[in-house]
mmCIF file of C-alpha atoms and ligand atoms in Angstrom:
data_model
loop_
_atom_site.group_PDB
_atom_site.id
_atom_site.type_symbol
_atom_site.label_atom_id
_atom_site.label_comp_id
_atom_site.label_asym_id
_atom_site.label_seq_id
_atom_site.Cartn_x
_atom_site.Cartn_y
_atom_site.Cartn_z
ATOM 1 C CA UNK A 1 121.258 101.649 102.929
ATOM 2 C CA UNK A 2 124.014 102.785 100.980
ATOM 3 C CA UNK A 3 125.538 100.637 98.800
ATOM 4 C CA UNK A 4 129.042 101.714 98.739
ATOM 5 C CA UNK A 5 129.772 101.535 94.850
ATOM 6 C CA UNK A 6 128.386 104.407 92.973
ATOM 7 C CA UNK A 7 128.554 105.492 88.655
ATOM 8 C CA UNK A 8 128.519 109.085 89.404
ATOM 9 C CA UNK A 9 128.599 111.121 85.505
ATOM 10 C CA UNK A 10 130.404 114.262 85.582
ATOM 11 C CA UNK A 11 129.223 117.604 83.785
ATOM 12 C CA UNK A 12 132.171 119.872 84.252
ATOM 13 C CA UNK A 13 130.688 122.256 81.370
ATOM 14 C CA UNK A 14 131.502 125.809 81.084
ATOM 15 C CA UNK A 15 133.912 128.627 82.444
ATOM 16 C CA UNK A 16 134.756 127.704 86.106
ATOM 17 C CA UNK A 17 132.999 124.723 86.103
ATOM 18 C CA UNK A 18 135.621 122.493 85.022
ATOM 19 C CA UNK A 19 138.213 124.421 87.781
ATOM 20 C CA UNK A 20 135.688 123.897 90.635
ATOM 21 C CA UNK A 21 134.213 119.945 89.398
ATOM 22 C CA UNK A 22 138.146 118.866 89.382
ATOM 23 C CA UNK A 23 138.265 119.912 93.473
ATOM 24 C CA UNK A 24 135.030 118.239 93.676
ATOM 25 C CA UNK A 25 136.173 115.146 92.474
ATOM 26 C CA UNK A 26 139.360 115.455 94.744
ATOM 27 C CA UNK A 27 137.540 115.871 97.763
ATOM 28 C CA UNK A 28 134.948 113.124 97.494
ATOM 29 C CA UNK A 29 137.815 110.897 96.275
ATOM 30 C CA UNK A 30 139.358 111.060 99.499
ATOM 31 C CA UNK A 31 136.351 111.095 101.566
ATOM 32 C CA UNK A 32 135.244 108.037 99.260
ATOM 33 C CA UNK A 33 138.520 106.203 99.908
ATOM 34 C CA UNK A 34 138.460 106.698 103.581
ATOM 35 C CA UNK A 35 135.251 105.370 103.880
ATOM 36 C CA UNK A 36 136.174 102.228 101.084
ATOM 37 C CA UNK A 37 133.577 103.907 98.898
ATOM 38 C CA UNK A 38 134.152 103.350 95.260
ATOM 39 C CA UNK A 39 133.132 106.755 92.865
ATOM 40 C CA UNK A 40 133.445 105.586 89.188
ATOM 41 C CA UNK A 41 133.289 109.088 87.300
ATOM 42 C CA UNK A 42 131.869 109.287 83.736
ATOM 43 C CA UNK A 43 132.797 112.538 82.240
ATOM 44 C CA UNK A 44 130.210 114.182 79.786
ATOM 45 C CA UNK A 45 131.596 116.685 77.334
ATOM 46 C CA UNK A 46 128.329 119.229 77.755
ATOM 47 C CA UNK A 47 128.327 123.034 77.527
ATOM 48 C CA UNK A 48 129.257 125.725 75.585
ATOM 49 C CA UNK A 49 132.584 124.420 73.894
ATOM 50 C CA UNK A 50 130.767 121.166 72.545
ATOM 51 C CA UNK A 51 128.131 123.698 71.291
ATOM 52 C CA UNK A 52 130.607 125.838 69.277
ATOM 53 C CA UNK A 53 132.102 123.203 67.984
ATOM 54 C CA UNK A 54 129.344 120.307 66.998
ATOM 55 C CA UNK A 55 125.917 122.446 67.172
ATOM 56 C CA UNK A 56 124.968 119.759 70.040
ATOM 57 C CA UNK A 57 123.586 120.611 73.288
ATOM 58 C CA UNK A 58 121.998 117.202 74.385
ATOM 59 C CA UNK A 59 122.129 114.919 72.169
ATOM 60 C CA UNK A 60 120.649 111.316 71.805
ATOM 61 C CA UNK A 61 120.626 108.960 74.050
ATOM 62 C CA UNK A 62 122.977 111.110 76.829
ATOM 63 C CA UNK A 63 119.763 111.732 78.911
ATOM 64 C CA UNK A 64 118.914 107.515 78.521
ATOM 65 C CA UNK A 65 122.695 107.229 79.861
ATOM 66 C CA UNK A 66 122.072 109.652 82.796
ATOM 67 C CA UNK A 67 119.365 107.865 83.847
ATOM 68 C CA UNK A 68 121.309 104.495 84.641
ATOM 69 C CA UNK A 69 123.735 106.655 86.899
ATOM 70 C CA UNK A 70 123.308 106.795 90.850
ATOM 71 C CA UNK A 71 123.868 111.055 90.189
ATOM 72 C CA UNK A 72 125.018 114.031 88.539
ATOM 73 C CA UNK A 73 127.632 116.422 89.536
ATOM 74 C CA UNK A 74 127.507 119.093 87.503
ATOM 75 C CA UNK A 75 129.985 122.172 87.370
ATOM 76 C CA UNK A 76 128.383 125.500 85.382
ATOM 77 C CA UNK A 77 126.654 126.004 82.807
ATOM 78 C CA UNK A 78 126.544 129.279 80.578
ATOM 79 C CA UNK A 79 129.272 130.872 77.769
ATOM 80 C CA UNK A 80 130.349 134.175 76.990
ATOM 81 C CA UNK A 81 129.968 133.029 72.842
ATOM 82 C CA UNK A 82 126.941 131.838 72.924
ATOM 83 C CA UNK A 83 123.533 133.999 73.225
ATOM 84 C CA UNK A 84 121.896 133.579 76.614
ATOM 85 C CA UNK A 85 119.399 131.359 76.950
ATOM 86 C CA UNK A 86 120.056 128.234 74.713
ATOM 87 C CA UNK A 87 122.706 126.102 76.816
ATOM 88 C CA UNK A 88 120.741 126.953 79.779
ATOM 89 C CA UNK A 89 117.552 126.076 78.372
ATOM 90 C CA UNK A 90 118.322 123.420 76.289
ATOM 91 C CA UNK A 91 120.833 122.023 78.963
ATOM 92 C CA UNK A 92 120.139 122.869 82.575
ATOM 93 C CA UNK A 93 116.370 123.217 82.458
ATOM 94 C CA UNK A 94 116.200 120.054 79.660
ATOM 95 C CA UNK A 95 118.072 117.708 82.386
ATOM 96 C CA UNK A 96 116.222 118.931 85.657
ATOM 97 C CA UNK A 97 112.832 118.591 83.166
ATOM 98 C CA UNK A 98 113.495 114.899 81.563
ATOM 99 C CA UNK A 99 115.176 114.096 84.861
ATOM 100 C CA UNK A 100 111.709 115.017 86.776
ATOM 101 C CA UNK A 101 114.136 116.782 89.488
ATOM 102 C CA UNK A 102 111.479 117.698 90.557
ATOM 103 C CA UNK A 103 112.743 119.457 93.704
ATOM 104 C CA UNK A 104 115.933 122.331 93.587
ATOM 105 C CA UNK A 105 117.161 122.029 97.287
ATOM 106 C CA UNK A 106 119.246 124.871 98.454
ATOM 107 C CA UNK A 107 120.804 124.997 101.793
ATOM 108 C CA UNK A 108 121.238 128.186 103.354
ATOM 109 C CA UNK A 109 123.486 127.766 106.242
ATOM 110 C CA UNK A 110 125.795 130.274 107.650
ATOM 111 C CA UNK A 111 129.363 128.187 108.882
ATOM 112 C CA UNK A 112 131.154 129.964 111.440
ATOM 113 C CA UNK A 113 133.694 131.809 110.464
ATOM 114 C CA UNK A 114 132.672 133.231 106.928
ATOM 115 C CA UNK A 115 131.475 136.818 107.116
ATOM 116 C CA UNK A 116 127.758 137.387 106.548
ATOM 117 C CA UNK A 117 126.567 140.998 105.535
ATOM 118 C CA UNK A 118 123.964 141.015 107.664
ATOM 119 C CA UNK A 119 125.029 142.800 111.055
ATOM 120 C CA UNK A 120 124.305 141.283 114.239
ATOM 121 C CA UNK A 121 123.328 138.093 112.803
ATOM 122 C CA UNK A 122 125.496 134.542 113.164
ATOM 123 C CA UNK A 123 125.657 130.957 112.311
ATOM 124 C CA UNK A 124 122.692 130.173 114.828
ATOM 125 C CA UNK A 125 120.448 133.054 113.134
ATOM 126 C CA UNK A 126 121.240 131.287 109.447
ATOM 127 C CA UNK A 127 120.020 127.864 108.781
ATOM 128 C CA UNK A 128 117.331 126.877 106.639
ATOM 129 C CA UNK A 129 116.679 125.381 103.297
ATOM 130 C CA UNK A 130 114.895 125.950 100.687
ATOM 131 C CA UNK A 131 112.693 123.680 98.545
ATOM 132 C CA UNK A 132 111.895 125.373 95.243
ATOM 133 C CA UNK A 133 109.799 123.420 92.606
ATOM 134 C CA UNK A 134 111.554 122.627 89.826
ATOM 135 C CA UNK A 135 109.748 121.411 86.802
ATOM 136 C CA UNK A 136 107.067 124.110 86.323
ATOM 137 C CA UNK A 137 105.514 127.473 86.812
ATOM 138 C CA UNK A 138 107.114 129.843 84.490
ATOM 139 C CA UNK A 139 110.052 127.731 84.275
ATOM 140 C CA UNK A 140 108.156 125.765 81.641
ATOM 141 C CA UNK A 141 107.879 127.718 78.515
ATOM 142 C CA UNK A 142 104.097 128.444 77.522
ATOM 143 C CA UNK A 143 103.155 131.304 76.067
ATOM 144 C CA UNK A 144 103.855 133.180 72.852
ATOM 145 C CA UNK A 145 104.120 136.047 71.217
ATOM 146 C CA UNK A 146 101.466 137.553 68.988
ATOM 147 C CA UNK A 147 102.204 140.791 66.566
ATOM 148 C CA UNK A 148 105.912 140.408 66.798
ATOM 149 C CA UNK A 149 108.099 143.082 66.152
ATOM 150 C CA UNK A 150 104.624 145.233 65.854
ATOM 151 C CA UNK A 151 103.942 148.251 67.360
ATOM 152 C CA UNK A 152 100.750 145.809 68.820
ATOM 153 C CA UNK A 153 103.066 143.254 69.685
ATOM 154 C CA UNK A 154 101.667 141.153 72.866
ATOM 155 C CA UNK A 155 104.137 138.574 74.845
ATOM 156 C CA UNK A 156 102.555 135.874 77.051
ATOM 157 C CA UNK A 157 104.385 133.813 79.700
ATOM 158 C CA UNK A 158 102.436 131.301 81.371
ATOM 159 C CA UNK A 159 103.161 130.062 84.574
ATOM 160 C CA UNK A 160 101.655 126.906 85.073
ATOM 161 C CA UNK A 161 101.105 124.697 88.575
ATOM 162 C CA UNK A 162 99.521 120.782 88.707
ATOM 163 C CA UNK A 163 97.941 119.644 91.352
ATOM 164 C CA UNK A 164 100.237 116.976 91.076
ATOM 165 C CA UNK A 165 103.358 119.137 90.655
ATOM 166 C CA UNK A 166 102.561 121.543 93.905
ATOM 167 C CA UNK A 167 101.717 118.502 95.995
ATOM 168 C CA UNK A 168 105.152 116.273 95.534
ATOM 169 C CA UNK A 169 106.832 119.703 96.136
ATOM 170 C CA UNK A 170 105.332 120.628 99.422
ATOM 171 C CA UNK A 171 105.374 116.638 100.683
ATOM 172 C CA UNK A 172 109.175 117.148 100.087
ATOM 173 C CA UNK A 173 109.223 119.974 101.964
ATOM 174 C CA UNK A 174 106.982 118.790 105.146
ATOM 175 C CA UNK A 175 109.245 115.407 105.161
ATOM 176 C CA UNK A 176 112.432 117.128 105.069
ATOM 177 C CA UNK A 177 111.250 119.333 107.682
ATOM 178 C CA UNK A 178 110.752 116.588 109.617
ATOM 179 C CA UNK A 179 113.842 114.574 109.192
ATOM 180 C CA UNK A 180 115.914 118.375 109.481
ATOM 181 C CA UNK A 181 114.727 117.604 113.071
ATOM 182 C CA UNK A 182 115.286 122.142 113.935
ATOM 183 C CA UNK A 183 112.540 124.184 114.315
ATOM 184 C CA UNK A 184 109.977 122.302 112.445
ATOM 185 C CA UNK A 185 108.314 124.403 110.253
ATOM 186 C CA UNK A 186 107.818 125.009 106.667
ATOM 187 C CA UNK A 187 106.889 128.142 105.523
ATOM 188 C CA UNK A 188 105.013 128.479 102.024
ATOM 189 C CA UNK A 189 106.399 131.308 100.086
ATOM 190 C CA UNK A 190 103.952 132.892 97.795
ATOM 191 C CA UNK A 191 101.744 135.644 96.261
ATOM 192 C CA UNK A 192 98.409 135.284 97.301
ATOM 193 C CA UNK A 193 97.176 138.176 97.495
ATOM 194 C CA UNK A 194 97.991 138.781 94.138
ATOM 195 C CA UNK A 195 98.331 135.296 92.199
ATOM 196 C CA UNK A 196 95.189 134.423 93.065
ATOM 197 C CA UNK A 197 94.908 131.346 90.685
ATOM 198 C CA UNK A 198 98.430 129.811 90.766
ATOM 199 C CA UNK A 199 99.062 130.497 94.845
ATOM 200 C CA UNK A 200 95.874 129.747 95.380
ATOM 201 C CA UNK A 201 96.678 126.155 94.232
ATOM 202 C CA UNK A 202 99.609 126.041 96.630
ATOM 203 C CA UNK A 203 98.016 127.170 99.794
ATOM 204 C CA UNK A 204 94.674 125.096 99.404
ATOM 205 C CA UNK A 205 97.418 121.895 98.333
ATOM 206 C CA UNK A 206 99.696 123.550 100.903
ATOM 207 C CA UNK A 207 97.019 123.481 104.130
ATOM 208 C CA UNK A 208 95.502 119.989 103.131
ATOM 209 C CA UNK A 209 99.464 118.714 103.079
ATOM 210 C CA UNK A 210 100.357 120.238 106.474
ATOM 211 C CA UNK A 211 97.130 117.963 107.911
ATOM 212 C CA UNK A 212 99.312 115.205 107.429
ATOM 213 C CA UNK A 213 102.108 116.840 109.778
ATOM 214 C CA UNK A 214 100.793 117.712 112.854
ATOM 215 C CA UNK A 215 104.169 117.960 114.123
ATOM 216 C CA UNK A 216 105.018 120.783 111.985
ATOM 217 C CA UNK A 217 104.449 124.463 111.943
ATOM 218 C CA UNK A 218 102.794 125.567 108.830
ATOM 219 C CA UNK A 219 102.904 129.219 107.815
ATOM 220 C CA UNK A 220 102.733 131.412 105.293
ATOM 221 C CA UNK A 221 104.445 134.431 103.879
ATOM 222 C CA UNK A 222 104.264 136.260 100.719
ATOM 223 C CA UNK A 223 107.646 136.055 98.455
ATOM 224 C CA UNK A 224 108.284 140.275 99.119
ATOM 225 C CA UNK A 225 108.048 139.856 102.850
ATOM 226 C CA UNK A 226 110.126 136.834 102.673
ATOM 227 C CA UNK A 227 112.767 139.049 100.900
ATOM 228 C CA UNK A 228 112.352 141.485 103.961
ATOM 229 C CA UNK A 229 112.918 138.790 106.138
ATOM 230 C CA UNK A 230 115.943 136.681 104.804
ATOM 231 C CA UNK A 231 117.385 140.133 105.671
ATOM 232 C CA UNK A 232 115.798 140.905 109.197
ATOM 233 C CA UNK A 233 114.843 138.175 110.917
ATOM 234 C CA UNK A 234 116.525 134.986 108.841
ATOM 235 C CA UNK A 235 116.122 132.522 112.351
ATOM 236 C CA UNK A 236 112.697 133.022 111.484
ATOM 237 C CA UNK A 237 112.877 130.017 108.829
ATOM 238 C CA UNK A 238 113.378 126.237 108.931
ATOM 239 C CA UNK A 239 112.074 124.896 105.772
ATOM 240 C CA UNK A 240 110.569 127.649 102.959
ATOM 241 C CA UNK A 241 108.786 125.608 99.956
ATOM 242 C CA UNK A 242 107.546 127.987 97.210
ATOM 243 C CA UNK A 243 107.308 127.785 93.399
ATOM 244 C CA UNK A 244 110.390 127.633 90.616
ATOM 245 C CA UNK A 245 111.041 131.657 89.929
ATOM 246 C CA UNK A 246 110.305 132.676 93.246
ATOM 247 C CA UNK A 247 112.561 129.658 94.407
ATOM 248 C CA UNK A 248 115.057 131.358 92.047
ATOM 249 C CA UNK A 249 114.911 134.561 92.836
ATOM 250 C CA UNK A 250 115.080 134.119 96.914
ATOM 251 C CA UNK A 251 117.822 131.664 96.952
ATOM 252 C CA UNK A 252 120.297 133.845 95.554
ATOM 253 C CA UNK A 253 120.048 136.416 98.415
ATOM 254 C CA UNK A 254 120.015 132.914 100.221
ATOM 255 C CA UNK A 255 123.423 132.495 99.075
ATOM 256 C CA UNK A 256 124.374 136.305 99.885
ATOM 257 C CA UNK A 257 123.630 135.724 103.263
ATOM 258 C CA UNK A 258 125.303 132.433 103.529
ATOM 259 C CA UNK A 259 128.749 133.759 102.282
ATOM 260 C CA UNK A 260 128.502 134.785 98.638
ATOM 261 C CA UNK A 261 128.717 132.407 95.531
ATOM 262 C CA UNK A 262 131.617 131.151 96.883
ATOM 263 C CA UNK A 263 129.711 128.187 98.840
ATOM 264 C CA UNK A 264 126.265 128.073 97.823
ATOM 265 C CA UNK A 265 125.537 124.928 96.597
ATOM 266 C CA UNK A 266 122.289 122.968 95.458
ATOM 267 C CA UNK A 267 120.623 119.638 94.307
ATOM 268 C CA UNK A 268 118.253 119.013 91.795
ATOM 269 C CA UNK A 269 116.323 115.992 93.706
ATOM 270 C CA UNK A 270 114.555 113.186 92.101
ATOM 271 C CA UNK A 271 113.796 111.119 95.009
ATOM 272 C CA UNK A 272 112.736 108.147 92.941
ATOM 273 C CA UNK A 273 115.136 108.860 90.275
ATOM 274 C CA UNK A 274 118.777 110.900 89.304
ATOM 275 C CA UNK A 275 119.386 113.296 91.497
ATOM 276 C CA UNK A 276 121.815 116.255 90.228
ATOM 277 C CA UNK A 277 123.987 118.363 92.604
ATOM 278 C CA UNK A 278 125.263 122.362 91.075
ATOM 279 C CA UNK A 279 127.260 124.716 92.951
ATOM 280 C CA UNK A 280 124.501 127.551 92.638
ATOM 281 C CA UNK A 281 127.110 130.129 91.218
ATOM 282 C CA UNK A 282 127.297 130.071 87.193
ATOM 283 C CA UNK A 283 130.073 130.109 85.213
ATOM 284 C CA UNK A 284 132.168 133.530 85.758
ATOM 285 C CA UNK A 285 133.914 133.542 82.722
ATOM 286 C CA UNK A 286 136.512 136.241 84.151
ATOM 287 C CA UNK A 287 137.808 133.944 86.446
ATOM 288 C CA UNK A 288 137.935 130.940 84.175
ATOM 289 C CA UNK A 289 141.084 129.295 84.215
ATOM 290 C CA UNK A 290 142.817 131.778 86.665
ATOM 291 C CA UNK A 291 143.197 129.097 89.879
ATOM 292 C CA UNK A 292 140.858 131.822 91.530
ATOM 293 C CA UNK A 293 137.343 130.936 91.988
ATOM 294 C CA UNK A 294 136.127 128.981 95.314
ATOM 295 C CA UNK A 295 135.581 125.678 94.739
ATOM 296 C CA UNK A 296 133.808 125.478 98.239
ATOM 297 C CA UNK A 297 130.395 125.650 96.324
ATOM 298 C CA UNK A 298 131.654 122.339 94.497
ATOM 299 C CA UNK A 299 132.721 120.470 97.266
ATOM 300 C CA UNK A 300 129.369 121.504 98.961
ATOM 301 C CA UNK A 301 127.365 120.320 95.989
ATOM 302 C CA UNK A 302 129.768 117.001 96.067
ATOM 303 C CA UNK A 303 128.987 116.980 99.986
ATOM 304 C CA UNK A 304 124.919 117.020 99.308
ATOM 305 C CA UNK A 305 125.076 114.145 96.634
ATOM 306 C CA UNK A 306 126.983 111.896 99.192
ATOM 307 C CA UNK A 307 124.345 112.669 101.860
ATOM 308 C CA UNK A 308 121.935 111.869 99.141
ATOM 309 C CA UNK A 309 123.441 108.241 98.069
ATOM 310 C CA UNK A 310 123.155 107.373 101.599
ATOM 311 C CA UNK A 311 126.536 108.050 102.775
ATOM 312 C CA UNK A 312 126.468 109.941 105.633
ATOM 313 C CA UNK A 313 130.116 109.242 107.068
ATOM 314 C CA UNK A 314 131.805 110.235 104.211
ATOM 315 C CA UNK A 315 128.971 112.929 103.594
ATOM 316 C CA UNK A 316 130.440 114.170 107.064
ATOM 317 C CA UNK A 317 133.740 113.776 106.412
ATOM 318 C CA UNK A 318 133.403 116.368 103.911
ATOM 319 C CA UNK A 319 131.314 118.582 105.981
ATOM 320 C CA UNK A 320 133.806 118.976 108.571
ATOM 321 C CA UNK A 321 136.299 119.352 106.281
ATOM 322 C CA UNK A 322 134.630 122.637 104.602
ATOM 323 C CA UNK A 323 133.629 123.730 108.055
ATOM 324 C CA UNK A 324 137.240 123.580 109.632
ATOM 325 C CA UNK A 325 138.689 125.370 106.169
ATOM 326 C CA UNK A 326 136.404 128.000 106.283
ATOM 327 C CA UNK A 327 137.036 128.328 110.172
ATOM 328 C CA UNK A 328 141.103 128.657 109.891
ATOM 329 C CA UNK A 329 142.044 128.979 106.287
ATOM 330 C CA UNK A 330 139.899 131.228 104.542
ATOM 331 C CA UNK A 331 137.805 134.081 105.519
ATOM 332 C CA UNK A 332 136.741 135.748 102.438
ATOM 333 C CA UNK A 333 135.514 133.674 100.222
ATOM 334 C CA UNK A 334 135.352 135.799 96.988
ATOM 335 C CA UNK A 335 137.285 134.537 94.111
ATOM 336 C CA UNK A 336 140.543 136.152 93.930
ATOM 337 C CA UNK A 337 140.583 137.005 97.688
ATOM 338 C CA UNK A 338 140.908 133.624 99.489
ATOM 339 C CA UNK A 339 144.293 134.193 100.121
ATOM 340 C CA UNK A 340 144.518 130.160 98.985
ATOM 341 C CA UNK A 341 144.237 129.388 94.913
ATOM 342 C CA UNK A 342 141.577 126.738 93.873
ATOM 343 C CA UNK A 343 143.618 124.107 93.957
ATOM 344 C CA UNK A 344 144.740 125.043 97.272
ATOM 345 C CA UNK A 345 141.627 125.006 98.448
ATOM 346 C CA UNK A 346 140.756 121.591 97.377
ATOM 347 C CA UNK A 347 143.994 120.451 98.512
ATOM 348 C CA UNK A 348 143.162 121.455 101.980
ATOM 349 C CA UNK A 349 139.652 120.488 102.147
ATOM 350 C CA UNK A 350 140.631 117.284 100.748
ATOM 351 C CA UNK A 351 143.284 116.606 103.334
ATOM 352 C CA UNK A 352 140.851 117.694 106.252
ATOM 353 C CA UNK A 353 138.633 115.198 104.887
ATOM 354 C CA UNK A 354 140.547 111.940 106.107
ATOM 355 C CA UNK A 355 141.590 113.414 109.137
ATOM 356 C CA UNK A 356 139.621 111.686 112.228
HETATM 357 C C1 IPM B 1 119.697 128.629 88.813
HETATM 358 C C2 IPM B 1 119.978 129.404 87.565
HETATM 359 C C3 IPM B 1 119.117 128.864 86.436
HETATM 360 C C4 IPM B 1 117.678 129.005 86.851
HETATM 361 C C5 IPM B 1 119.371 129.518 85.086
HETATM 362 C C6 IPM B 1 120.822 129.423 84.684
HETATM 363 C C7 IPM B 1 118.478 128.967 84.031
HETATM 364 O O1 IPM B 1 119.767 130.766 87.768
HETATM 365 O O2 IPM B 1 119.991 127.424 88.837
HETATM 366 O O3 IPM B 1 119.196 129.209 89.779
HETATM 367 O O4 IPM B 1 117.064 130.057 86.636
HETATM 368 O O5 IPM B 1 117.137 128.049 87.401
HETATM 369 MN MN1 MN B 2 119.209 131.255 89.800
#
């Protein structure tokens, strides 16, 4: 039931983000207004420039704040000054950890009328999500190093996978697969053939799950074949549920397929907590503050969180709005070659959004 009053907070953060959070916030506005949904927006100075200047990355009590919210919108995170690493550690991966978002769902849907490199293939070939795990594997930080800077120097990185952790993850998946109401199958992504501890865990938890869902394919594929497949044969998929770097690593030829960058969008799901919605792009400093970058990814990430809360008018609203800009306003969807500046763009998509 959605409620129709929502505190949404508001990390713009780094390079682009700010550009692409600001068309965002236009867009759902509008949708929000049409619909006589009220958005209040708390803004959270986070990122690289509040780094530089206080030595803060999260401090006190801003993760006890985020948790009273009904969501996150957040813009990019990542800056040229700093070394890589610490904001997006101690800032991306700290939220989605003491968030428990547990879940990083990543549409990859192909609208018509934005170019896909792969030949032959259209928006019925290119629809499916992906469910990537989100609070563990190697994502979490064991290991060590032993004989640094030695000659007999030895680096460890632990991935690590709970019983618990793997099993919320695949229910996810088998429920959204369900509710997705396409092809009905979820495919677990993996490596067991060689992982034979960690993927072993997820297709034992993985088979026992599916049990549950007799309406709904199971299968299996290992993470290189997957790779092979996104390419060939992406109609192939419905729901894919695999681990956090493997989730990482396939959903940004996800987003190649889907268009580029440009509208790749994602959500960081707590489903009995704050949820927190990215465009899946980072922060392209060489862009920042040019009017250039597509803020499609945004608006898409803005579109997910609404369809999250429960709205699903205005949640639509937006959806045809990004669908009809992409179908007669702008083909490529590059920064810089949009033909339309950011601003434009969320002009456009904004006014699209309270058309009936
Ligand atoms: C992503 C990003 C992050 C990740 C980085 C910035 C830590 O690549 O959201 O996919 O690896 O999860
Ligand atoms: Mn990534």
């Amino acid at each position: 039931m959605s409620k129709k009053s929502y505190k949404i907070a508001v990390i713009p953060g780094d390079g682009t983000g700010p550009e692409v959070i600001r068309e965002a916030v236009k867009v759902l506005n509008a949708a929000a207004d049409k619909e006589e949904i009220t958005i209040e927006w708390v803004n959270y100075d986070l990122g690289g420039d509040r780094y530089l200047r206080t030595g803060e990355i999260l401090p006190d009590g801003v993760v006890d704040e985020l948790k009273q919210m009904d969501a996150i919108l957040l813009g990019a995170i990542g800056h040229p000054d700093v070394p890589p690493g610490i904001l997006e550690r101690g800032l991306l991966l700290e939220l989605r950890f003491q968030l428990d978002q547990y879940v990083n769902l990543r549409p990859v849907v192909l609208y018509p009328g934005v170019d896909t490199p792969l030949k032959d293939k259209s928006p019925e070939d290119i629809d499916f999500v992906v469910v990537r795990e989100n609070t563990e594997g190697l994502y979490c930080g064991a290991g060590g190093f032993l004989r640094k800077n030695t000659p007999y120097e030895v680096a460890v990185q632990e991935s690590v996978n709970t019983r618990m952790g793997v099993e919320r993850c695949i229910r996810f998946a088998f429920e959204y697969a369900k509710k997705r109401n396409k092809k009905k199958k979820v495919t677990l992504c993996g490596k067991t053939n060689v992982l034979v501890y960690a993927f072993d865990l997820w297709e034992r938890t993985f088979n026992e799950v599916a049990k549950d869902y007799p309406d709904v394919e199971a299968d299996y594929a290992h993470v290189d074949a997957i790779c092979m497949w996104m390419v060939k044969n992406p109609e192939w998929f419905d729901v894919i549920v695999t681990d956090n770097m493997f989730g990482d690593i396939i959903t940004d030829l996800g987003a190649m397929i889907q268009g580029g960058m440009g509208i790749a969008a994602g959500g960081n799901i707590n489903p009995e907590g704050v949820s927190m919605f990215e465009p899946i792009g980072g922060s392209a400093p060489k862009y920042t503050g040019k009017n250039m970058i597509n803020p499609l990814a945004a608006i898409c990430a803005g579109q997910m969180m609404l369809e999250h809360l429960g709205e699903e008018s205005a949640a639509d609203r937006v959806l045809r709005a990004v669908k009809k800009i992409v179908a007669r306003d702008i083909k490529n969807l590059g920064a810089g070659k949009m033909g339309m500046t950011t601003s434009e763009v969320g002009d456009r998509v904004a006014e699209y959004a309270v058309q009936d």
